[in-house]
């Protein structure tokens, strides 16, 4: 069947490669079914092979039969592989990326996290009209940054079909850390269903993919643990809200196969090292809907970069990576033995896995999977549950307390200093409570209602060292040291039952115009999550400096994870004139309307 | 006359759909000819909430359906709803308790206001008395998760009746669920032809145990009790029918 499908298509892969070669594109790397950067020996900073090396790269997009997780599948491929090849550029070069659309529908590529001219950003309808079937679009932009990024389609739901790949930019100057070898680890979520069916299921049948709902058994387990009154009260509150406390992922392992570099856990993609080497892992979450918790049992990881930007080293046992985020970690395996790299989905419905080993064919133990957690008070607080007070909340954990803090802050605005006093009283340091000349919180201060010291749902604090946003600290202050002149507040909103997602209760189809940033202004963007789900919020074209309380050393990111009920803020230098996309990077949330256009002028 | 009222109501509601569809949808100022970065699509679903074979203690066996389908967007939808039964072995065709075409508008989180026209009778034969009616209702989920459908009907003869249905899913495992269900109907006037008395007509309570083989296919078994009251019960007695009955059912829930 696969064979006949290939034949019925107008161009075979070989023809395309021939054509590609004639156009001066295509490396041998494109021949394999698997991305060449998934070479077990990885890359070193001394030599490189098997990648689409810049500055001139040609990419052909098509839909074809390629087995995934051992089953027949029809993903979108880029130069014959899905996910696509790694693109390797160098800081300071002018990139020329020719993208040819061999699909029967329009497509696009967005270079996620890159600072570039607005026409080159690759969002159909915002940056350009898109790439029509049969057309080639040439992206040209100066590469002015380095680090670990990725690229993906910004057309419809194509990203779900594997239309994504890693984008690595080598630094022009020495990076603040050294390593002997590097591996790229791209996490994705694959479904054998058509993305349009997934979206329809989400829209027409709430909880369609959730097979970890609470049952009678959970109720009695809670009664044994917390008592009848506390259990009944907690369950009563959730029932009253008509919500599920197990609503942690909209699309789950019941349909997804979680892949690492395109491989299922059974296929066990292996990355090789030599004992004693320092290995840099460039971890990219290129999935459509899935957050992962990543760890390597037996190895400490040192986080050295977030979203491509260097951070001061943070030793951790595990880190949570939101959709579209990237983290670079260093590991130094001293023993001549294998390690499992384990990326567990946040809702615990599945995992992706790879093996780090000195030789091929080795495997280490796969850790025991954790149980799904129930959302607590913080998620309820997001929904503005009335009648909550601390005293009546038995069995409330730390996360719950933070949620409560948030709820008591609700409706606080910055002219309301009483609110701030309250925040101080609740343990905010004098440093963080300080005001600037504009009467706003000082640049870099953490917003009241933020929970930067928490990893989020499903993580028992104290279990081991988990990366939190508070840990992220820039190496040196970013160039724009101005205090914010203006604050822009946006609520993340939604209606789970109808699967409507929006900003300020308005879907993209309901807003009357773009969000406006004044050219060159220093802006504070405040995001308040009124839903009970995490949202990875991505701004195109400009960095967001995450105000995680690190003062002048706040880190900068392209994608911010906002937890349920949380209030986070970022400083933005609006220096990129033009129109830019701004959206939730959960693919089906974006498609359901959680999308805005930002206009800088 | 009353048919006209129903038609007018439906007309007004349909005009509202058209009106609300014609909202501005440019959230940005892109050049003409560029596509929208996010495109909304209308979609639809169809659900046999119950498609079951009922074996009552006193009456005849019946094939019973409870169907609804919708098409539309996040706010405005068109519904097709139907309930009815085919009594086995009576030589008559299926009787539609209701066959309704409704406009539905989301009025609050979890709630839809619905209105339109309905038909009661035997669609494919003259075996059953027929009437048309206008209907207005509220469908949604009340706090604590009970799915509710309350509706009021005004027939072409001006007879007013109302009904409320509620059901709740209690999850035993990820696949097994227990579903208690209730249905209460009342009427403002007697309509002998349809066996309807004034006041409280009937109460039905049921419980079923289902197994979701998939989200789209769930076989179930169940039992019910139903009782007629007042004039409605008197009309049944006059026909020689039981006014109180229990029964068992086996059926499937089908989602398309």
Tab-separated table of C-alpha atoms in Angstrom, chain A residues 40-295:
chain	number	residue	atom	x	y	z
A	40	UNK	CA	24.386	8.342	17.277
A	41	UNK	CA	27.801	9.953	17.399
A	42	UNK	CA	26.237	13.363	17.327
A	43	UNK	CA	28.263	16.419	16.546
A	44	UNK	CA	31.378	17.759	18.053
A	45	UNK	CA	32.492	21.297	17.821
A	46	UNK	CA	35.518	20.089	15.833
A	47	UNK	CA	33.782	18.467	12.904
A	48	UNK	CA	30.284	18.319	11.582
A	49	UNK	CA	28.532	16.041	9.129
A	50	UNK	CA	25.122	15.094	8.036
A	51	UNK	CA	23.249	18.318	8.451
A	52	UNK	CA	21.845	21.000	6.221
A	53	UNK	CA	24.670	23.445	6.719
A	54	UNK	CA	24.049	27.083	6.164
A	55	UNK	CA	24.214	29.768	5.111
A	56	UNK	CA	22.431	28.444	1.989
A	57	UNK	CA	19.910	25.711	2.573
A	58	UNK	CA	17.147	24.272	0.391
A	59	UNK	CA	14.192	22.465	1.901
A	60	UNK	CA	11.486	20.482	0.103
A	61	UNK	CA	8.205	19.944	1.935
A	62	UNK	CA	5.985	17.012	1.014
A	63	UNK	CA	3.594	14.494	2.483
A	64	UNK	CA	4.707	10.900	2.131
A	65	UNK	CA	4.564	7.445	3.644
A	66	UNK	CA	7.236	6.980	6.284
A	67	UNK	CA	6.894	4.437	9.085
A	68	UNK	CA	6.651	5.931	12.558
A	69	UNK	CA	6.985	3.825	15.706
A	70	UNK	CA	6.973	0.774	13.440
A	71	UNK	CA	3.641	1.606	11.834
A	72	UNK	CA	2.621	2.949	8.472
A	73	UNK	CA	2.204	6.713	8.691
A	74	UNK	CA	1.844	9.715	6.420
A	75	UNK	CA	3.732	12.592	7.977
A	76	UNK	CA	4.879	15.777	6.308
A	77	UNK	CA	8.546	15.400	5.469
A	78	UNK	CA	11.256	17.965	4.969
A	79	UNK	CA	13.979	16.798	2.547
A	80	UNK	CA	12.666	13.277	3.014
A	81	UNK	CA	12.699	13.042	6.790
A	82	UNK	CA	10.095	13.704	9.450
A	83	UNK	CA	10.829	15.497	11.670
A	84	UNK	CA	13.009	17.472	9.289
A	85	UNK	CA	16.768	17.824	9.053
A	86	UNK	CA	18.763	19.927	11.429
A	87	UNK	CA	19.628	23.289	9.961
A	88	UNK	CA	22.965	24.600	11.134
A	89	UNK	CA	23.697	28.282	10.714
A	90	UNK	CA	26.486	30.494	11.957
A	91	UNK	CA	26.077	33.735	13.816
A	92	UNK	CA	27.079	36.679	11.621
A	93	UNK	CA	26.237	34.979	8.322
A	94	UNK	CA	23.393	35.897	6.023
A	95	UNK	CA	21.086	32.908	5.842
A	96	UNK	CA	19.373	32.004	2.561
A	97	UNK	CA	16.724	29.359	3.085
A	98	UNK	CA	14.785	28.193	0.018
A	99	UNK	CA	11.601	26.366	0.915
A	100	UNK	CA	9.781	24.457	-1.835
A	101	UNK	CA	6.193	23.414	-1.227
A	102	UNK	CA	5.411	20.011	-2.739
A	103	UNK	CA	2.188	19.636	-0.743
A	104	UNK	CA	-1.221	20.164	-2.283
A	105	UNK	CA	-1.964	22.949	0.208
A	106	UNK	CA	-0.141	26.146	1.239
A	107	UNK	CA	2.648	25.807	3.761
A	108	UNK	CA	5.218	27.909	5.641
A	109	UNK	CA	8.212	27.676	7.921
A	110	UNK	CA	8.600	29.822	11.003
A	111	UNK	CA	12.112	30.080	12.493
A	112	UNK	CA	11.176	29.813	16.129
A	113	UNK	CA	13.070	32.176	18.410
A	114	UNK	CA	14.971	34.015	15.695
A	115	UNK	CA	15.172	37.769	15.616
A	116	UNK	CA	14.730	38.686	11.963
A	117	UNK	CA	12.890	41.078	9.618
A	118	UNK	CA	9.084	40.731	9.825
A	119	UNK	CA	8.717	39.526	6.234
A	120	UNK	CA	10.992	36.561	6.968
A	121	UNK	CA	9.178	35.293	10.060
A	122	UNK	CA	7.070	32.809	8.134
A	123	UNK	CA	3.584	33.297	9.551
A	124	UNK	CA	0.991	33.204	6.747
A	125	UNK	CA	-1.289	36.219	6.962
A	126	UNK	CA	1.048	38.130	9.275
A	127	UNK	CA	4.547	38.006	7.737
A	128	UNK	CA	3.761	36.909	4.205
A	129	UNK	CA	0.993	35.247	2.191
A	130	UNK	CA	2.385	31.744	2.745
A	131	UNK	CA	3.982	29.387	0.230
A	132	UNK	CA	1.514	28.138	-2.385
A	133	UNK	CA	1.693	24.539	-3.671
A	134	UNK	CA	4.538	24.179	-6.152
A	135	UNK	CA	6.134	27.468	-5.144
A	136	UNK	CA	9.513	28.171	-3.632
A	137	UNK	CA	9.906	30.949	-1.120
A	138	UNK	CA	13.345	32.248	-0.253
A	139	UNK	CA	13.917	33.412	3.286
A	140	UNK	CA	16.890	35.758	3.644
A	141	UNK	CA	17.973	37.229	6.933
A	142	UNK	CA	21.122	38.110	8.846
A	143	UNK	CA	21.827	35.671	11.681
A	144	UNK	CA	22.405	37.833	14.737
A	145	UNK	CA	22.240	35.318	17.578
A	146	UNK	CA	23.400	31.826	18.472
A	147	UNK	CA	22.072	28.838	20.321
A	148	UNK	CA	19.467	26.105	20.135
A	149	UNK	CA	16.233	26.865	18.259
A	150	UNK	CA	13.834	25.072	16.002
A	151	UNK	CA	11.621	25.606	12.998
A	152	UNK	CA	8.108	24.502	12.163
A	153	UNK	CA	5.136	25.110	9.915
A	154	UNK	CA	2.844	27.964	10.901
A	155	UNK	CA	0.077	26.846	8.522
A	156	UNK	CA	-3.033	25.242	9.994
A	157	UNK	CA	-2.273	22.073	11.920
A	158	UNK	CA	0.714	20.958	9.806
A	159	UNK	CA	3.072	21.050	12.763
A	160	UNK	CA	1.228	18.027	14.201
A	161	UNK	CA	2.274	16.054	11.113
A	162	UNK	CA	5.980	16.365	11.874
A	163	UNK	CA	6.577	19.593	9.931
A	164	UNK	CA	9.340	20.702	12.322
A	165	UNK	CA	13.055	20.353	12.931
A	166	UNK	CA	16.008	21.651	14.960
A	167	UNK	CA	17.766	24.892	14.072
A	168	UNK	CA	21.195	25.286	15.610
A	169	UNK	CA	23.241	28.455	15.341
A	170	UNK	CA	26.925	28.271	16.103
A	171	UNK	CA	28.305	31.172	18.058
A	172	UNK	CA	30.649	33.654	16.418
A	173	UNK	CA	32.572	33.990	19.663
A	174	UNK	CA	33.367	31.534	22.423
A	175	UNK	CA	30.352	30.468	24.445
A	176	UNK	CA	30.506	30.724	28.246
A	177	UNK	CA	30.821	26.949	28.615
A	178	UNK	CA	32.841	24.193	26.951
A	179	UNK	CA	31.940	20.704	25.850
A	180	UNK	CA	33.454	17.800	23.926
A	181	UNK	CA	30.415	16.524	22.082
A	182	UNK	CA	26.862	17.566	21.482
A	183	UNK	CA	23.573	15.862	20.745
A	184	UNK	CA	20.316	17.377	19.605
A	185	UNK	CA	17.184	15.920	21.211
A	186	UNK	CA	13.943	16.906	19.567
A	187	UNK	CA	10.784	15.860	21.410
A	188	UNK	CA	7.591	15.525	19.396
A	189	UNK	CA	4.139	14.005	19.778
A	190	UNK	CA	2.832	11.935	16.895
A	191	UNK	CA	-0.712	10.715	16.296
A	192	UNK	CA	-1.925	8.373	13.583
A	193	UNK	CA	-5.164	10.364	13.515
A	194	UNK	CA	-5.484	13.309	11.173
A	195	UNK	CA	-4.908	16.573	13.093
A	196	UNK	CA	-8.301	17.842	11.917
A	197	UNK	CA	-9.941	14.814	13.584
A	198	UNK	CA	-8.045	15.487	16.788
A	199	UNK	CA	-9.298	19.052	16.759
A	200	UNK	CA	-12.866	17.960	16.042
A	201	UNK	CA	-12.731	15.458	18.900
A	202	UNK	CA	-11.543	18.202	21.255
A	203	UNK	CA	-14.276	20.540	20.033
A	204	UNK	CA	-17.184	18.122	20.118
A	205	UNK	CA	-16.466	15.757	23.020
A	206	UNK	CA	-14.908	17.191	26.154
A	207	UNK	CA	-12.287	14.942	27.721
A	208	UNK	CA	-12.108	12.793	24.585
A	209	UNK	CA	-8.470	11.830	25.117
A	210	UNK	CA	-8.445	11.734	28.898
A	211	UNK	CA	-8.379	8.153	30.135
A	212	UNK	CA	-7.019	9.142	33.532
A	213	UNK	CA	-10.166	10.737	34.925
A	214	UNK	CA	-10.985	10.399	38.582
A	215	UNK	CA	-13.075	7.357	39.436
A	216	UNK	CA	-14.916	6.056	42.474
A	217	UNK	CA	-11.693	4.298	43.494
A	218	UNK	CA	-9.837	7.625	43.650
A	219	UNK	CA	-12.593	9.020	45.811
A	220	UNK	CA	-12.277	6.224	48.359
A	221	UNK	CA	-8.495	6.431	48.282
A	222	UNK	CA	-8.765	10.132	49.133
A	223	UNK	CA	-11.250	9.390	51.903
A	224	UNK	CA	-8.789	6.967	53.472
A	225	UNK	CA	-5.975	9.484	53.184
A	226	UNK	CA	-7.663	12.792	53.977
A	227	UNK	CA	-10.948	11.874	55.591
A	228	UNK	CA	-14.516	12.095	54.400
A	229	UNK	CA	-15.088	15.796	55.066
A	230	UNK	CA	-11.979	17.057	53.297
A	231	UNK	CA	-12.464	14.737	50.334
A	232	UNK	CA	-16.127	15.568	49.954
A	233	UNK	CA	-15.358	19.265	50.157
A	234	UNK	CA	-12.613	19.122	47.552
A	235	UNK	CA	-14.575	16.922	45.152
A	236	UNK	CA	-17.649	19.034	45.750
A	237	UNK	CA	-15.809	22.159	44.671
A	238	UNK	CA	-14.556	20.559	41.467
A	239	UNK	CA	-17.989	19.129	40.716
A	240	UNK	CA	-19.595	22.474	41.371
A	241	UNK	CA	-17.268	24.049	38.812
A	242	UNK	CA	-18.100	21.272	36.331
A	243	UNK	CA	-14.376	20.752	35.817
A	244	UNK	CA	-11.985	17.853	36.005
A	245	UNK	CA	-8.966	18.111	38.282
A	246	UNK	CA	-7.310	15.574	35.970
A	247	UNK	CA	-7.449	17.901	33.021
A	248	UNK	CA	-3.696	18.185	32.604
A	249	UNK	CA	-3.275	17.500	28.902
A	250	UNK	CA	-5.950	17.930	26.238
A	251	UNK	CA	-4.375	15.367	23.953
A	252	UNK	CA	-2.711	12.453	25.685
A	253	UNK	CA	-0.819	9.205	25.300
A	254	UNK	CA	-4.151	7.597	24.424
A	255	UNK	CA	-3.530	8.798	20.872
A	256	UNK	CA	0.022	10.202	20.968
A	257	UNK	CA	3.257	8.345	20.494
A	258	UNK	CA	5.906	10.481	22.148
A	259	UNK	CA	8.981	10.575	19.952
A	260	UNK	CA	12.573	11.548	20.517
A	261	UNK	CA	14.385	12.482	17.304
A	262	UNK	CA	11.515	10.802	15.491
A	263	UNK	CA	11.872	7.517	17.382
A	264	UNK	CA	9.447	5.770	19.695
A	265	UNK	CA	10.630	4.528	23.113
A	266	UNK	CA	10.808	0.954	21.761
A	267	UNK	CA	13.083	2.048	18.936
A	268	UNK	CA	15.397	3.439	21.598
A	269	UNK	CA	17.364	6.092	19.790
A	270	UNK	CA	20.898	6.017	21.153
A	271	UNK	CA	23.324	8.886	21.619
A	272	UNK	CA	26.944	7.878	22.111
A	273	UNK	CA	29.637	9.378	24.321
A	274	UNK	CA	33.054	8.422	25.610
A	275	UNK	CA	33.349	8.137	29.376
A	276	UNK	CA	34.577	11.356	30.917
A	277	UNK	CA	33.483	13.534	28.029
A	278	UNK	CA	31.420	16.607	28.703
A	279	UNK	CA	28.350	16.334	26.498
A	280	UNK	CA	26.032	19.147	25.549
A	281	UNK	CA	22.416	18.116	25.065
A	282	UNK	CA	20.329	20.540	23.086
A	283	UNK	CA	16.787	19.659	24.125
A	284	UNK	CA	13.931	21.054	22.051
A	285	UNK	CA	10.241	20.535	22.746
A	286	UNK	CA	8.865	20.521	19.213
A	287	UNK	CA	5.615	18.832	20.137
A	288	UNK	CA	2.183	20.142	19.301
A	289	UNK	CA	0.566	19.788	22.716
A	290	UNK	CA	2.845	17.989	25.201
A	291	UNK	CA	4.906	19.244	28.104
A	292	UNK	CA	7.692	16.900	29.181
A	293	UNK	CA	9.663	16.313	32.362
A	294	UNK	CA	13.188	15.339	31.360
A	295	UNK	CA	15.728	13.477	33.500
